[in-house]
């Protein structure tokens, strides 16, 4: 078993740097940030939340060993091919410490407030996330000078010479968060890890692991 620490950026930038450096020193396997554009409890102030990806990039320069993850990085907030690029770039900055912890998104008000297109139907959002993950895998394993054309229902690229190739080979591990049937199926099909929800219990875990199509490959399971 490995332990990760969910960081607390709401305590301020200096405090979250101190917390991340302490986790690095103390032997935690990973450090985690949430990925929301606004407070989901309706407490809106001028000092946060900070952008989770920018903050994690800064944290990468403050640490040397601990792996970097999000709970969960929303695949809808960033154009899919750009998401592949920024994750690969951070993988280089951190010397291979990125875990691509990805989720389908769950808080429509922040989409609406920021004028980001949102798919309201849950399973359709998961279908979008599936295409994003397939594209990440394709781009990361076929970097320039190869050119990648991808044509899904939601996600497309045309003759894209992707760079940089990730630091980790073949690519950063992809861990998917959520417990719906559609999400669990995506985990089975595509993921290197499964991040259960805070409310996830042992019954749900046992049910999923007992399913006849649970993959034989190694899959990391994260309990929150």
CSV table of C-alpha atoms in Angstrom, one decimal, residues 126 130 133 174-195 208 214-215 217 219-221:
chain,number,residue,atom,x,y,z
A,126,UNK,CA,-18.0,9.6,-20.0
A,130,UNK,CA,-13.2,8.0,-23.4
A,133,UNK,CA,-8.1,9.3,-23.2
A,174,UNK,CA,-3.6,7.0,-16.7
A,175,UNK,CA,-5.9,6.7,-13.7
A,176,UNK,CA,-9.6,7.3,-14.1
A,177,UNK,CA,-11.9,8.6,-11.3
A,178,UNK,CA,-15.5,7.7,-10.7
A,179,UNK,CA,-17.8,4.8,-9.9
A,180,UNK,CA,-20.6,4.8,-12.4
A,181,UNK,CA,-21.0,1.7,-14.5
A,182,UNK,CA,-19.9,3.7,-17.6
A,183,UNK,CA,-16.8,5.0,-15.8
A,184,UNK,CA,-15.9,1.6,-14.4
A,185,UNK,CA,-16.2,0.1,-17.9
A,186,UNK,CA,-13.8,2.8,-19.2
A,187,UNK,CA,-11.4,1.9,-16.4
A,188,UNK,CA,-11.5,-1.8,-17.5
A,189,UNK,CA,-10.9,-0.9,-21.1
A,190,UNK,CA,-8.3,1.9,-20.9
A,191,UNK,CA,-6.9,2.7,-17.4
A,192,UNK,CA,-3.8,1.9,-15.5
A,193,UNK,CA,-5.5,2.9,-12.3
A,194,UNK,CA,-9.0,3.5,-10.8
A,195,UNK,CA,-9.7,6.3,-8.3
A,208,UNK,CA,-16.3,-4.3,-9.4
A,214,UNK,CA,-12.1,-7.2,-14.7
A,215,UNK,CA,-8.7,-7.1,-16.5
A,217,UNK,CA,-3.4,-6.5,-16.2
A,219,UNK,CA,-4.5,-1.7,-12.2
A,220,UNK,CA,-3.8,0.6,-9.2
A,221,UNK,CA,-6.8,1.2,-7.0
